[in-house]
Amino acid sequence: MASSLSARCCSLRLRHREATNSRQLGGELHLRWAVKMVQKYQSPVRVYKYPFELVMAAYEKRFPTCPEIPVFLGSEILHESRSDDGAIHIIERSCKLNVDAPRLLKKIAGVEFVFFIQKNTVNWKERTLLIEAHNETFANRVVVLETCSYSVHPENEDWTCFEQSASLDIKSFFGFESTVEKIAMKQYTANIKRGKEVIEHYLKELISQGIAFIPRWMPPPVSKEEERTLTVGCDLDLASEESCAHGTTKEQTCSSCLPVEAASPDADKLDADYIERYLGQLTPMQESCLIRLRQWLQETHKGKIPKDEHILRFLRARDFNIDKAREMLCQSLTWRKQYQVDYILQTWRPPPLLEEYYTGGWHYQDRDGRPLYILRLGQMDTKGLVKALGEESLLRHVLSINEEGQKRCEENTNLFGRPITSWTCLVDLEGLNMRHLWRPGVKALLRIIEVVEDNYPETLGRLLIVRAPRVFPVLWTLVSPFINENTRQKFLIYSGNNYQGPGGLVDYLDKDVIPDFLGGECMCNVPEGGLVPKSLYQTDEEPENSDHIRLWTETIYHSACVLKGAPHEIVVEILEGESVITWDFDILKGDVVFSLFHSKRVPQTYRKETTLPSTSAAGDNVQLIDKSWVLGVDYSRMESPLVCREGESIQGSHVTRWPGFYILQWKMHGPLPCTGTSLPRVDDVLASLQVSNHKCKLMYYYEVLASKDFRGSMSSLESCNSGFSQLSGATTSSNQSQSSSHVSR
């Protein structure tokens, strides 16, 4: 019976191996599938409020078996070693794990259990534990790598920090790659938080046994003979230090003499308690997505990253798909920077007409602590406002409302002691009629909704629509396709007086907050609106067929495209030797090389003809350096070329030495030409493949300042405040007066 089953399993494995081999004939398809199967995880910093030594004692209770972790069936020590002084302790184990997989899959794979190799390195002197693990079973088909670390809390030496990272790379698995991935991710995430619970369980067990303190490691006592030897050694070390001062060096061989910095967690890393307090309950994989996207922003924006709650909103809007969330967030950050949205609360002052006729305003908060915004849309003359003010003013006002909403969410988070990341909107449709269905007005509304959906995702926690009239379904049919599905699920619509009584507003608002015009006791200061006098209508209306809202037409940033063989160049004429050229640009698409040149000759302008219409969105392309010019003769290089990757934000400055013409150049970055002894780097080849249609895009700003005014200039140097100040917890300034370029990323 057993031999028959074994033969049948072997036959199945052979058939699946043949099927796998046939699939591998399409090598490119197989490579894409393998890349698709890679999954990564990064934990936040989890804190145990116990000393490192006590946590280690609790950790050791997990071996050789741990009933608290059912999937962990046991372990066997393969290798163990200690340093002479006992400070370093290394243990390598083979760990046996159970896999909760379908029986058929286990039969096909031919295994009941999987084995991992785990290497633990404890440094009692530095009070750290490094755990490195990898799978031994199916190592040629599936690669699982995990790294964990315990270390002392940087601000409290009696607390212990824990971090964990892992990667899963499924190369092939008998055609069941997707199934294996789902099983592995499900079990791994289920055991992540379980691991912390187990440590806390054993900590309580130790304390219940009267073990509440374990002394720290101390170096072993030194005998008199060893003391004399060390004294001689120290004398030799002093002599070697003196010889080093005269130009000679000596390699130290005593491990205890080597300077070692104590490992401490990065101050920029997220703490699990902070996430729960300010961002809410997240699953382990959601925490990982937040940390990984945050790390990517730190690498590319260098200190100018949005606040964590803002990053989390974009992840939620894209169901925690990192690639989609990153693309959406980067587009939004570029939009904010280009149109200076960060400063709207300081610069935007609604005109008196808007304050009188725009029927909306903030009004306390709902039962969940969310800021409450009331909009009496039925009393608003949308046609009159559009005709009197135009779409531009209405959009600015709506953006200022959203910016104020984010600010109020932060205030309420601190006020109520729990994370509040969205607000509630109460819309009263009493008075809604066909006048509100005026086509240009609906068109303006749809454009505003599009801008808000793209740049303020997941900010609306709940939308309460009351007193919806019969005409409302018509408006809803027009508007709803432009609203995200996640947002639509937050809508609660009441017709007539259904909002009164149980199941109505009282379920979401306290009685003392419900406004008087809805039968409540609270006086509401929201304007009552009314018809805008036609005498206030604008005479020169904007064309109704414009495709985009202009927003700030006076933006200081310019758009440009860089084509293959056609760099984009701008010229700055310097009349005085001591001046400062400053620049601030973002790479929107592709990789470019930025350079700065100087010439005494007046450059001529050459525009690249493209098949695209000349629009600000497409960007300009200008060449100034004539092809007949010779580098070093007709013009000279002032700055070393700087490779700028897609998504990076660059700020810098250059102190000029001579009068003349300074040329800022952006050209497409490509792999270096091959020589007889060298091949192009893999990174360069991949970068060149990623640039589609041989075109890069960028957005830039530059300014010339007098050298004496440069250091103290904060108002004119826009690059100093281009760090999304309202969304960022920290901004970076690049106003360094130097004789050479200072570039920050």
XYZ file of C-alpha atoms in Angstrom:
745
model
C 0.000 0.000 0.000
C 2.776 2.416 1.002
C 4.879 1.511 -2.053
C 1.844 1.973 -4.326
C 1.135 5.416 -2.847
C 4.832 6.349 -3.135
C 4.906 5.253 -6.782
C 1.736 7.253 -7.469
C 3.259 10.375 -5.815
C 6.447 9.942 -7.847
C 4.363 9.692 -10.996
C 2.470 12.857 -10.113
C 5.708 14.699 -9.359
C 7.200 13.583 -12.698
C 4.133 14.766 -14.568
C 4.171 18.143 -12.829
C 7.905 18.448 -13.424
C 7.323 17.842 -17.152
C 4.509 20.395 -17.166
C 6.745 22.878 -15.368
C 9.554 22.306 -17.867
C 7.182 22.885 -20.774
C 6.057 26.143 -19.222
C 9.675 27.205 -18.803
C 10.126 27.101 -22.580
C 8.602 30.558 -22.547
C 11.519 31.952 -20.559
C 10.388 35.566 -20.586
C 6.905 34.680 -19.366
C 8.378 32.533 -16.604
C 10.681 35.378 -15.543
C 7.771 37.790 -15.305
C 5.823 35.277 -13.217
C 8.763 34.779 -10.877
C 9.163 38.511 -10.375
C 5.457 38.804 -9.705
C 5.712 36.225 -6.917
C 8.182 38.229 -4.789
C 6.635 39.526 -1.564
C 8.318 41.651 1.115
C 7.510 42.515 4.699
C 8.930 45.159 7.058
C 7.647 45.513 10.599
C 7.447 48.678 12.661
C 9.573 48.919 15.795
C 7.829 46.993 18.559
C 8.752 47.885 22.132
C 8.886 45.598 25.174
C 8.985 47.624 28.363
C 11.407 45.174 29.929
C 15.222 45.010 30.017
C 17.047 43.221 27.210
C 18.332 40.413 29.460
C 14.823 39.555 30.708
C 13.449 39.570 27.148
C 16.242 37.190 26.099
C 15.330 34.825 28.915
C 11.729 34.847 27.682
C 12.889 34.311 24.098
C 14.962 31.235 25.026
C 11.827 29.604 26.475
C 10.631 29.139 22.890
C 13.230 26.409 22.376
C 13.475 23.533 21.718
C 9.658 23.429 21.423
C 6.962 26.023 21.974
C 3.367 24.933 22.684
C 2.310 28.572 22.347
C 3.177 28.462 18.615
C 1.393 25.392 17.153
C 3.112 25.714 13.783
C 6.536 25.364 15.467
C 7.029 21.623 16.028
C 10.557 21.643 17.400
C 14.203 22.502 16.843
C 17.649 20.918 16.954
C 20.947 22.692 17.608
C 23.363 22.236 14.702
C 26.210 24.421 15.913
C 26.971 26.502 18.998
C 29.955 28.701 19.898
C 30.950 31.393 22.376
C 33.678 34.016 22.423
C 36.438 33.648 25.028
C 34.945 36.327 27.247
C 31.395 35.008 26.813
C 30.124 38.241 25.252
C 29.227 36.635 21.910
C 26.983 33.575 21.773
C 26.084 32.017 18.391
C 23.537 29.211 17.990
C 22.505 27.649 14.674
C 19.324 25.563 14.741
C 17.255 23.455 12.388
C 13.586 24.296 12.975
C 10.711 22.003 12.002
C 7.462 23.728 10.995
C 4.016 22.459 10.147
C 2.304 23.912 7.079
C -1.454 24.368 6.991
C -1.827 23.434 3.323
C -4.334 21.289 1.398
C -3.588 17.578 1.618
C -3.346 17.275 -2.162
C -0.682 19.985 -2.325
C 1.353 18.231 0.365
C 1.130 14.953 -1.569
C 2.241 16.602 -4.795
C 5.123 18.329 -3.044
C 6.025 15.087 -1.282
C 6.543 16.667 2.148
C 4.582 16.894 5.398
C 6.794 19.472 7.115
C 9.250 22.181 6.159
C 12.617 22.917 7.726
C 14.277 26.277 8.309
C 17.825 27.096 9.343
C 17.968 29.785 12.018
C 21.156 31.494 13.188
C 21.021 33.541 16.399
C 23.873 35.854 17.358
C 23.652 37.358 20.850
C 26.012 40.167 21.800
C 25.668 40.492 25.575
C 28.124 43.370 25.690
C 26.198 45.490 23.201
C 22.866 43.945 24.271
C 21.697 42.904 20.811
C 20.305 39.756 19.209
C 20.419 39.194 15.451
C 18.249 36.403 14.028
C 18.813 35.224 10.447
C 16.629 32.474 8.981
C 16.144 30.826 5.601
C 14.237 27.815 4.324
C 16.015 24.515 3.728
C 13.031 22.719 2.197
C 12.405 23.508 -1.500
C 15.287 25.998 -1.436
C 15.657 25.729 -5.227
C 11.984 26.562 -5.795
C 11.082 28.927 -2.980
C 13.402 31.383 -1.218
C 12.292 32.659 2.197
C 14.622 35.048 4.010
C 13.928 36.551 7.419
C 15.935 38.907 9.616
C 14.943 39.930 13.136
C 16.742 42.016 15.713
C 16.390 42.828 19.396
C 18.195 45.880 20.746
C 18.094 48.373 23.596
C 15.637 51.251 23.250
C 17.603 54.412 22.316
C 15.832 56.528 24.951
C 15.351 53.991 27.758
C 17.992 51.360 28.443
C 15.487 49.277 30.423
C 13.275 48.755 27.361
C 13.883 46.496 24.357
C 13.101 47.120 20.681
C 12.224 44.452 18.123
C 12.257 44.673 14.309
C 11.485 42.114 11.644
C 11.845 41.943 7.868
C 11.259 39.117 5.411
C 11.023 38.316 1.722
C 9.291 35.520 -0.188
C 10.439 34.648 -3.717
C 8.502 31.819 -5.373
C 10.438 30.748 -8.465
C 8.296 27.727 -9.340
C 6.133 25.246 -7.458
C 4.572 22.590 -9.691
C 2.149 25.124 -11.145
C 0.746 26.074 -7.726
C 2.757 29.284 -7.294
C -0.244 31.496 -6.544
C -1.690 29.010 -4.039
C 1.624 28.655 -2.229
C 2.015 32.424 -2.073
C -1.429 32.870 -0.480
C -0.808 30.100 2.062
C 2.626 31.443 2.985
C 1.473 35.052 3.387
C -1.598 34.039 5.396
C 0.409 31.934 7.850
C 3.239 34.445 8.138
C 0.997 37.410 8.931
C -0.992 35.296 11.417
C 2.200 34.480 13.318
C 3.726 37.992 13.336
C 1.694 39.455 16.188
C 1.495 36.024 17.778
C 5.262 36.180 18.218
C 5.009 39.285 20.406
C 2.197 37.741 22.439
C 4.356 34.678 23.079
C 7.282 36.770 24.355
C 4.934 38.691 26.653
C 3.455 35.368 27.865
C 6.873 34.069 28.866
C 7.809 37.402 30.435
C 4.769 37.153 32.708
C 5.668 33.553 33.458
C 9.200 34.555 34.510
C 7.880 37.340 36.732
C 5.364 34.963 38.320
C 8.311 32.700 39.142
C 10.038 35.570 40.923
C 12.482 36.317 38.095
C 11.999 40.035 37.506
C 15.643 41.000 37.080
C 18.616 39.420 35.329
C 22.010 41.110 35.804
C 23.801 42.425 32.742
C 26.857 40.759 31.278
C 30.142 41.653 32.940
C 33.622 40.815 31.659
C 35.227 37.904 33.541
C 37.605 38.790 36.421
C 41.269 39.205 35.469
C 44.019 37.271 37.343
C 47.223 38.996 38.472
C 49.250 37.331 35.730
C 46.713 38.423 33.073
C 46.673 41.904 34.613
C 50.468 42.160 34.162
C 50.106 40.970 30.572
C 47.398 43.540 29.872
C 49.550 46.274 31.419
C 52.387 45.395 29.036
C 49.881 45.305 26.190
C 48.547 48.733 27.077
C 52.119 50.099 27.125
C 52.622 48.643 23.660
C 49.337 50.219 22.556
C 50.485 53.617 23.835
C 53.719 53.191 21.908
C 51.766 52.258 18.795
C 49.565 55.353 19.179
C 52.683 57.503 19.387
C 54.053 55.818 16.271
C 50.713 56.443 14.513
C 51.117 60.131 15.257
C 54.415 59.972 13.297
C 52.804 58.366 10.277
C 52.933 54.671 11.132
C 49.961 52.431 11.885
C 49.450 49.168 13.682
C 46.515 46.771 13.251
C 44.889 45.861 16.555
C 44.175 42.178 17.025
C 42.455 42.272 20.406
C 38.716 42.143 19.800
C 37.928 43.843 23.099
C 40.009 46.859 22.028
C 38.105 47.463 18.805
C 35.759 50.473 19.005
C 32.196 49.221 18.501
C 29.196 51.521 18.340
C 26.121 50.312 20.130
C 23.304 49.553 17.732
C 20.344 51.847 18.154
C 17.113 52.042 16.183
C 16.793 54.764 13.573
C 14.932 57.754 14.933
C 12.942 57.943 11.670
C 11.490 54.447 12.068
C 7.867 53.972 13.027
C 6.968 52.598 16.430
C 4.095 50.109 16.664
C 2.594 51.986 19.625
C 2.762 55.252 17.648
C 0.936 53.604 14.730
C -1.839 52.359 16.989
C -2.134 55.711 18.809
C -2.083 58.089 15.838
C -2.914 55.987 12.752
C -5.226 53.270 14.047
C -5.332 49.483 13.946
C -3.462 48.138 10.912
C -2.793 44.564 9.873
C 0.880 43.479 9.771
C 0.952 43.729 5.959
C -0.662 47.180 6.051
C 1.994 48.308 8.529
C 4.637 46.911 6.205
C 3.215 48.773 3.188
C 3.221 52.045 5.136
C 6.824 51.588 6.299
C 8.129 50.565 2.857
C 6.422 53.473 1.052
C 7.662 55.846 3.759
C 11.221 54.530 3.349
C 11.021 55.043 -0.418
C 9.881 58.633 0.078
C 12.724 59.254 2.555
C 15.249 57.980 0.014
C 13.910 60.060 -2.879
C 12.707 63.213 -1.093
C 15.229 63.410 1.761
C 13.318 64.799 4.732
C 10.493 66.367 2.715
C 8.046 63.516 3.045
C 4.349 63.894 3.851
C 3.012 63.073 7.281
C 2.279 59.435 8.006
C -1.492 59.860 8.053
C -1.345 61.437 4.582
C 0.720 58.531 3.180
C -1.732 56.093 4.766
C -4.684 57.759 3.015
C -3.153 57.075 -0.414
C -2.397 53.462 0.538
C -6.000 52.956 1.619
C -7.238 54.570 -1.594
C -5.315 51.945 -3.584
C -6.095 48.979 -1.291
C -2.506 48.993 -0.019
C -1.009 48.320 -3.442
C 2.353 50.054 -2.970
C 3.070 50.690 -6.654
C -0.352 52.228 -7.331
C -0.308 54.255 -4.109
C 3.197 55.549 -4.843
C 2.200 56.680 -8.331
C -0.926 58.428 -7.037
C 0.944 60.074 -4.152
C 3.826 61.311 -6.315
C 1.411 62.865 -8.805
C -0.371 64.592 -5.932
C 2.868 65.871 -4.379
C 3.943 67.278 -7.741
C 0.531 68.940 -8.119
C 0.768 70.460 -4.627
C 4.238 71.792 -5.296
C 3.461 73.160 -8.752
C 0.385 75.066 -7.580
C 1.672 75.916 -4.075
C -1.269 74.246 -2.339
C 0.788 74.049 0.860
C 0.343 77.794 1.369
C -3.359 78.071 0.559
C -4.455 78.480 4.182
C -2.058 81.414 4.535
C -2.656 83.037 1.144
C -6.291 82.344 0.225
C -8.863 84.825 1.431
C -12.359 84.141 0.064
C -13.958 87.223 -1.516
C -16.907 88.787 0.387
C -19.363 87.478 -2.202
C -18.231 83.909 -1.500
C -18.451 84.376 2.260
C -22.014 85.604 1.877
C -23.395 83.152 -0.675
C -21.361 79.962 -0.153
C -23.541 77.948 2.226
C -20.942 75.803 3.966
C -18.916 75.852 7.183
C -17.341 73.804 9.997
C -19.585 72.859 12.929
C -18.156 70.952 15.948
C -17.699 67.175 15.435
C -19.709 63.950 15.138
C -20.036 61.161 17.715
C -16.760 59.578 16.558
C -14.818 62.817 17.029
C -14.565 63.562 13.310
C -14.736 67.272 12.363
C -18.193 68.059 10.979
C -18.685 70.174 7.853
C -22.185 71.357 6.969
C -23.125 72.228 3.372
C -26.594 73.620 2.604
C -26.333 72.791 -1.073
C -30.046 73.276 -1.731
C -29.770 76.927 -0.620
C -26.663 77.623 -2.732
C -26.917 79.441 -6.059
C -24.264 77.388 -7.849
C -25.036 78.992 -11.209
C -24.720 82.489 -9.778
C -21.439 81.677 -7.976
C -19.882 80.182 -11.118
C -20.967 83.164 -13.207
C -19.867 85.722 -10.613
C -16.592 84.154 -9.466
C -15.616 81.492 -11.997
C -14.400 77.947 -11.380
C -10.997 79.146 -10.182
C -12.234 80.792 -6.986
C -14.618 77.945 -6.195
C -11.841 75.388 -6.579
C -9.469 77.375 -4.380
C -12.159 77.623 -1.725
C -12.866 73.876 -1.830
C -9.135 73.140 -1.558
C -8.860 75.432 1.463
C -11.752 73.519 3.064
C -9.917 70.220 2.535
C -6.674 71.637 3.926
C -8.552 72.949 6.965
C -10.180 69.531 7.371
C -6.808 67.800 7.574
C -5.659 70.336 10.141
C -8.787 69.775 12.258
C -8.288 65.994 12.098
C -4.826 66.390 13.634
C -6.214 68.650 16.360
C -8.998 66.187 17.211
C -6.523 63.291 17.288
C -4.608 65.090 20.026
C -7.814 66.247 21.724
C -9.562 62.865 21.974
C -6.496 60.649 22.282
C -7.347 58.385 19.351
C -6.571 58.491 15.614
C -8.968 60.666 13.602
C -7.983 60.855 9.947
C -11.231 61.858 8.207
C -14.188 64.162 8.640
C -17.971 63.973 8.279
C -19.953 66.068 5.840
C -23.660 66.848 6.361
C -25.358 67.974 3.127
C -28.836 69.522 3.281
C -30.604 69.346 -0.095
C -33.717 71.289 0.921
C -34.376 73.637 -1.998
C -32.524 71.608 -4.656
C -34.158 72.142 -8.051
C -33.435 72.102 -11.779
C -31.421 75.323 -11.433
C -28.739 73.236 -9.746
C -28.566 70.990 -12.836
C -27.264 73.877 -14.982
C -24.776 72.099 -17.232
C -21.727 74.373 -16.762
C -22.287 74.244 -12.993
C -22.449 70.438 -12.967
C -19.364 70.361 -15.179
C -17.475 72.568 -12.711
C -18.639 70.338 -9.844
C -17.352 67.226 -11.603
C -13.963 68.836 -12.176
C -13.717 69.846 -8.528
C -14.677 66.304 -7.465
C -11.937 64.931 -9.736
C -9.282 67.183 -8.177
C -10.399 66.318 -4.636
C -10.540 62.564 -5.358
C -7.006 62.609 -6.791
C -5.394 64.642 -4.019
C -7.472 64.127 -0.858
C -8.328 60.417 -0.876
C -9.875 58.776 2.175
C -10.454 62.114 3.907
C -14.236 61.758 3.901
C -15.287 59.452 6.721
C -19.045 59.776 6.253
C -21.431 61.799 4.067
C -24.921 62.402 5.463
C -27.378 63.630 2.810
C -30.718 64.820 4.221
C -33.980 66.079 2.727
C -33.154 64.713 -0.732
C -35.876 65.893 -3.193
C -37.188 64.079 -6.260
C -34.683 65.785 -8.520
C -31.780 64.325 -6.531
C -31.598 60.982 -8.457
C -30.909 62.963 -11.631
C -27.999 64.798 -10.020
C -26.748 61.574 -8.436
C -26.757 59.809 -11.820
C -24.536 62.559 -13.226
C -22.132 62.769 -10.300
C -21.766 59.227 -8.905
C -19.625 57.773 -11.758
C -16.907 60.299 -10.877
C -16.797 59.301 -7.203
C -14.564 56.476 -6.021
C -16.361 53.266 -5.014
C -14.850 53.382 -1.506
C -16.174 56.931 -1.117
C -19.659 56.044 -2.394
C -19.980 53.382 0.299
C -19.733 56.140 2.928
C -22.873 57.924 1.667
C -26.086 57.818 3.746
C -29.083 59.365 1.988
C -32.315 60.393 3.729
C -35.374 61.674 1.872
C -38.095 63.782 3.461
C -37.974 63.660 7.270
C -36.375 60.210 7.523
C -33.318 61.769 9.100
C -35.282 62.431 12.276
C -35.580 59.818 15.019
C -33.722 56.505 15.487
C -31.567 55.481 12.526
C -31.227 59.116 11.482
C -28.835 61.887 12.451
C -28.968 61.023 16.164
C -27.009 57.854 15.394
C -24.085 59.935 14.146
C -24.422 63.340 15.817
C -25.043 64.315 19.423
C -28.402 66.034 19.926
C -26.727 69.232 21.100
C -24.807 69.401 17.789
C -27.697 68.913 15.338
C -28.309 72.351 13.703
C -31.487 74.281 14.325
C -32.640 74.240 10.688
C -32.797 70.416 10.918
C -34.839 70.462 14.122
C -31.913 70.507 16.532
C -31.120 72.882 19.372
C -27.734 74.142 18.124
C -27.474 77.497 16.415
C -25.534 77.064 13.180
C -23.511 79.947 11.697
C -23.449 78.552 8.158
C -24.631 81.262 5.698
C -28.166 80.841 4.391
C -27.137 81.701 0.837
C -29.715 82.965 -1.662
C -29.592 84.127 -5.272
C -26.451 85.952 -6.395
C -27.459 89.291 -7.993
C -26.931 89.191 -11.764
C -25.272 92.579 -11.529
C -22.302 90.768 -9.932
C -21.860 88.343 -12.851
C -18.557 88.509 -14.703
C -18.757 89.997 -18.174
C -15.815 88.098 -19.684
C -16.581 84.487 -18.839
C -14.074 81.673 -19.128
C -14.702 79.400 -22.148
C -16.907 76.519 -21.065
C -15.079 74.007 -23.276
C -11.755 74.231 -21.414
C -10.490 70.754 -20.544
C -8.788 71.586 -17.229
C -9.151 74.003 -14.379
C -6.291 76.477 -14.610
C -5.761 76.745 -10.854
C -2.710 79.004 -10.288
C -1.711 80.317 -13.704
C 1.020 82.380 -12.037
C 2.912 79.256 -10.863
C 6.673 79.813 -10.603
C 7.444 76.342 -11.996
C 7.930 75.504 -15.662
C 7.414 72.189 -17.418
C 9.899 70.719 -19.885
C 10.445 67.514 -21.797
C 13.824 65.957 -22.514
C 14.058 63.919 -25.686
C 16.650 61.435 -26.835
C 19.394 63.525 -28.425
C 17.605 66.752 -27.503
C 18.369 68.045 -23.991
C 16.450 70.920 -22.451
C 18.571 73.983 -21.675
C 17.983 77.407 -20.133
C 20.389 80.344 -20.050
C 21.077 82.743 -17.185
C 23.032 85.899 -17.950
C 25.250 87.029 -15.067
C 26.459 90.637 -15.142
C 28.312 90.533 -11.817
C 30.865 87.904 -10.883
C 29.577 87.291 -7.353
C 26.019 86.028 -7.855
C 24.162 82.866 -6.854
C 22.135 80.738 -9.245
C 19.580 78.581 -7.403
C 17.445 75.797 -8.832
C 14.682 73.492 -7.730
C 13.329 70.753 -10.001
C 11.411 67.467 -9.890
C 11.878 64.546 -12.269
C 8.372 63.493 -13.283
C 9.288 60.772 -15.791
C 12.504 58.989 -16.739
C 16.076 59.590 -15.588
C 18.062 62.688 -16.571
C 21.578 64.095 -16.145
C 21.809 67.659 -14.848
C 24.816 69.853 -15.719
C 25.838 73.500 -15.440
C 28.013 75.214 -18.081
C 29.519 78.682 -18.593
C 30.167 80.481 -21.865
C 31.244 83.961 -22.933
C 29.395 83.525 -26.230
C 25.710 84.357 -26.570
C 23.860 81.053 -27.188
C 21.217 80.798 -29.886
C 17.827 79.223 -29.175
C 16.836 76.033 -30.994
C 13.431 74.510 -30.320
C 12.858 70.816 -30.872
C 9.907 70.138 -33.152
C 7.677 67.421 -31.704
C 4.595 65.656 -32.976
C 2.764 66.660 -29.800
C 0.872 69.937 -29.595
C 2.685 72.635 -27.661
C 0.982 72.614 -24.264
C 2.160 73.281 -20.783
C 1.345 69.709 -19.855
C 3.574 68.330 -22.606
C 6.416 70.666 -21.624
C 8.861 72.791 -23.590
C 12.159 71.700 -25.141
C 14.909 74.207 -25.948
C 18.548 73.718 -27.019
C 21.131 76.485 -26.600
C 24.524 74.805 -27.020
C 25.335 74.720 -30.717
C 26.562 71.377 -32.059
C 29.639 73.120 -33.423
C 30.655 74.303 -29.953
C 33.649 72.548 -28.392
C 33.683 71.828 -24.657
C 36.677 73.543 -23.100
C 36.903 76.075 -25.943
C 33.486 77.632 -26.546
C 32.057 76.701 -23.167
C 33.206 75.050 -19.933
C 31.645 72.803 -17.299
C 30.930 74.433 -13.928
C 29.413 71.458 -12.101
C 29.960 67.710 -12.260
C 27.100 65.886 -14.012
C 24.409 64.725 -11.595
C 22.252 61.686 -12.401
C 18.667 62.382 -11.276
C 16.270 59.464 -11.017
C 12.534 59.476 -11.677
C 10.587 60.795 -8.684
C 13.509 62.674 -7.135
C 13.329 66.302 -6.020
C 16.555 68.266 -6.487
C 17.528 71.615 -4.991
C 20.912 73.304 -5.342
C 22.897 76.472 -5.879
C 26.082 77.699 -7.559
C 28.126 80.793 -6.693
C 29.319 82.310 -9.959
C 32.935 83.432 -10.414
C 32.763 85.249 -13.728
C 30.211 87.247 -15.717
C 28.786 85.621 -18.827
C 26.146 83.107 -19.786
C 25.416 80.142 -17.523
C 23.520 77.242 -19.105
C 21.477 74.784 -17.041
C 21.113 71.527 -18.965
C 18.947 68.440 -18.491
C 19.634 65.559 -20.862
C 18.369 62.001 -20.997
C 20.374 59.544 -18.938
C 21.463 56.393 -20.737
C 24.030 53.609 -20.324
C 27.654 54.484 -20.971
C 29.035 53.277 -24.311
C 30.750 49.908 -24.122
C 34.539 49.747 -24.313
C 36.707 46.814 -25.249
C 37.108 45.753 -21.643
C 33.850 46.829 -20.024
C 30.153 46.114 -20.336
C 27.261 48.412 -19.497
C 26.047 48.134 -15.901
C 22.799 46.228 -15.274
C 21.288 49.281 -13.535
C 21.960 51.435 -16.602
C 20.444 48.855 -18.971
C 17.306 48.530 -16.811
C 17.034 52.322 -16.530
C 17.207 52.704 -20.303
C 14.488 50.071 -20.782
C 12.184 51.875 -18.352
C 12.230 55.156 -20.316
C 9.289 54.782 -22.669
C 8.942 56.684 -25.926
C 12.437 58.192 -25.465
C 11.068 61.113 -23.466
C 11.601 62.407 -19.948
C 9.570 65.084 -18.148
C 10.555 67.540 -15.461
C 9.258 70.588 -13.613
C 11.778 73.284 -12.687
C 12.290 76.698 -11.136
C 15.428 78.858 -10.994
C 16.403 82.241 -9.607
C 19.446 84.506 -9.471
C 20.356 86.225 -6.194
C 23.091 88.583 -5.191
C 25.729 86.683 -3.201
C 25.431 88.980 -0.182
C 21.665 88.425 -0.041
C 21.695 84.682 -0.586
C 22.328 83.379 2.928
C 19.499 85.326 4.531
C 16.983 84.988 1.724
C 14.069 82.791 2.752
C 11.197 84.514 1.003
C 12.606 84.689 -2.518
C 14.349 81.321 -2.533
C 11.364 79.090 -3.203
C 13.408 75.875 -3.078
C 13.852 76.366 0.657
C 10.117 75.946 1.171
C 9.302 73.413 -1.533
C 9.048 70.535 0.907
C 5.234 70.240 1.060
C 5.314 72.138 4.345
C 1.712 71.600 5.367
C 1.947 67.837 4.862
C 5.489 67.304 6.052
C 6.712 66.891 9.567
C 10.186 68.078 8.546
C 11.435 70.148 5.636
C 14.855 70.484 4.115
C 16.518 73.767 3.174
C 19.320 73.959 0.638
C 20.337 77.594 0.992
C 24.044 76.935 1.468
C 26.336 79.642 0.108
C 29.192 77.768 -1.474
C 31.628 78.175 -4.287
C 30.390 74.968 -5.863
C 27.027 73.358 -6.358
C 25.178 72.048 -3.336
C 22.520 69.543 -4.356
C 20.136 67.809 -1.989
C 17.721 65.032 -2.751
